[in-house]
């Protein structure tokens, strides 16, 4: 081919809606010398057989942002690229059968209104007026979204492709990529059947083939893509005369209906129905040796399997009896990729420089527009407008073996519309990573939760406590755990508690130039040898990228400790700035950590260790505990006198047992969350995210603008300091009811939304519901009365002084 491109700035592998959207958005950002490769025709994968629904609903702030952007883009795209499309904005109704579902809807509506989506709550009677064929007798209420609808997936993809081509991009169909090679300077060669293409960046947008494509990147630091493939069926009915008559009379389509408690959507398709179930007795494909993934499944479907969805079809016919009057015209049964949490993977490829991912979309049509925007920002700008951790591929680490992916994919699909209650833990694919004292923790009554694959105790049950999954189906703070959390917090307050905390991400950074490299990375200063402090990394906008505990072991030797979920995210940050003389060793899995904290923690430890327990706050020392080597760090996320005890896995059982035998009370993650919020301590990707700048986050004391190093974001922070912040981080006490404020609850002042909560919990030492949040600067003055909306109800809240609610002078910490 004489016109085959041999060079490009970016090569995208995969020609579905996401690949084409990414190509289009790269062009919109000025990168017009990019190439998209498709092994068959555009849309040949999941895009081809997609139903094409375009909802905005989500209880994830990032996903809602992405889907909202898609609806805004699709409404103007036909005119923008001069390509006709069938895009029906019919609105949608979600049916609630319970009070808990109504609370979920109220929360989503509040988030939607904050983003400018005019959602409404309807009574069953109002719903009947808009959807006369619906049975409403058993409903609690309905959420209405006027921006919802459906679009033709093929037309959408072709429109994005035309827009990209018109701006200079190249799309090569029937040209399979066959492999990739990375060169020493970080650039790539993408190999195809038609020739090689040299490029700066490569994108895996291969849909349900993304795992196969991902294998090509393993020699350059990659991993097996965490995904699997589900069989999804939807059926199209014959035409229904009553629908045709209603549409002619009303001049529009019926709202798209979702009965989320039964688990299906039902929409008007021409003058019939399109029913799409998400059945609990679901089926995965290409998971076993006798069902291998074919080399090419383009434009293919599986045979019908209506027995799986019979119960849901029957329920839908009872909900909309008119549906029963029509026959089934066609059944679509095709593959949809699923990541373990059902959300796509968009962003930097873990461990691989200059490579990105945009795949594993279960709702690719709804998210495709926003995904293209996000990916283009990642590549061109190095960051995204909104914090997109919810879809960042680095949120998964090495625990996601194929068994895990298969189990979780099946679980997510079968619970597609399930409510994600704050105290609920999904049961599939557990026990992937166990602490060395896991058995003892369980023996003590530990009710476990998974944190980056690691099992940690959320709370400790006593005999007779209800630890069933069903007990957790509530948005409220009250449940079998509540009294136990209170007791655990009181033990830490009055005596000594011990928390087993496996999975802390730990990196040993050492070698000539390590200190200087860190100074050029972090916003503030390094601790002296023998001390520890918090350090922050900002992006080039001065926004909060990550937080690490920096333990200085020598002039050029450090242990960097970060959140469990940040393991691969922060590994990439550290490795990409270190010179060749510095090694970065991930020692996360070789060590365990105990938090030993409370006013009697010194007394408990004194009989077990040769450490100097009079050494001050924010110091560390090597010592023995119960005869085993350990590192003791004098810090406490609980806000009491205390130490972190770090030791090798094989030594931890003896240490843990000795501390328990000395009188410490085991406590769990729920208690730790309550304790930390009373101190105003932030959590990563909750209170600390790239949605906020360092100065907005109240972290100015961790910024040294006078140091010579030009760390990322320095100029932006200097500029923001001169201009003044527009938002400020606050601690609120909330006169809440039975529920504490969840992430992204709206905060109002005099009827106007002025900000959002970033976390919330009950503080058992201060006896109050507490929320941390971000508000407009003028609403951040101590004593200002605000309102926090919690699951549809507004509660009075008061801005507190800029200090901890508990032990504001840190006297107990320093004791």
PDB file of C-alpha atoms in Angstrom, residues 434-438 454 500 587-593 625-630 646-657:
ATOM      1  CA  UNK A 434      -3.613 -13.067  53.267  1.00  0.00           C
ATOM      2  CA  UNK A 435      -1.613 -11.508  56.048  1.00  0.00           C
ATOM      3  CA  UNK A 436       0.693 -13.804  58.035  1.00  0.00           C
ATOM      4  CA  UNK A 437      -1.731 -13.543  60.985  1.00  0.00           C
ATOM      5  CA  UNK A 438      -4.926 -13.964  58.952  1.00  0.00           C
ATOM      6  CA  UNK A 454      -5.511  -8.060  50.867  1.00  0.00           C
ATOM      7  CA  UNK A 500      -3.241  -5.909  61.498  1.00  0.00           C
ATOM      8  CA  UNK A 587       8.793  -4.920  49.167  1.00  0.00           C
ATOM      9  CA  UNK A 588       5.029  -4.754  49.754  1.00  0.00           C
ATOM     10  CA  UNK A 589       4.435  -8.488  49.889  1.00  0.00           C
ATOM     11  CA  UNK A 590       7.394  -9.411  52.100  1.00  0.00           C
ATOM     12  CA  UNK A 591       6.334  -7.427  55.168  1.00  0.00           C
ATOM     13  CA  UNK A 592       3.318  -6.878  57.367  1.00  0.00           C
ATOM     14  CA  UNK A 593       2.342  -3.941  59.580  1.00  0.00           C
ATOM     15  CA  UNK A 625       9.766  -7.062  69.393  1.00  0.00           C
ATOM     16  CA  UNK A 626       9.131 -10.400  71.063  1.00  0.00           C
ATOM     17  CA  UNK A 627      12.605 -11.403  69.939  1.00  0.00           C
ATOM     18  CA  UNK A 628      11.949 -10.630  66.278  1.00  0.00           C
ATOM     19  CA  UNK A 629      13.520  -7.858  64.186  1.00  0.00           C
ATOM     20  CA  UNK A 630      11.171  -4.986  63.438  1.00  0.00           C
ATOM     21  CA  UNK A 646       6.809  -3.286  60.473  1.00  0.00           C
ATOM     22  CA  UNK A 647       8.288  -6.799  60.284  1.00  0.00           C
ATOM     23  CA  UNK A 648       8.922  -9.616  57.865  1.00  0.00           C
ATOM     24  CA  UNK A 649       5.939 -11.875  57.288  1.00  0.00           C
ATOM     25  CA  UNK A 650       7.541 -14.866  58.971  1.00  0.00           C
ATOM     26  CA  UNK A 651       8.169 -12.879  62.166  1.00  0.00           C
ATOM     27  CA  UNK A 652       4.769 -11.242  62.500  1.00  0.00           C
ATOM     28  CA  UNK A 653       2.775 -14.102  64.096  1.00  0.00           C
ATOM     29  CA  UNK A 654       5.043 -14.079  67.144  1.00  0.00           C
ATOM     30  CA  UNK A 655       4.870 -10.283  67.425  1.00  0.00           C
ATOM     31  CA  UNK A 656       1.093 -10.118  66.978  1.00  0.00           C
ATOM     32  CA  UNK A 657       0.494 -12.884  69.482  1.00  0.00           C
TER      33      UNK A 657
END
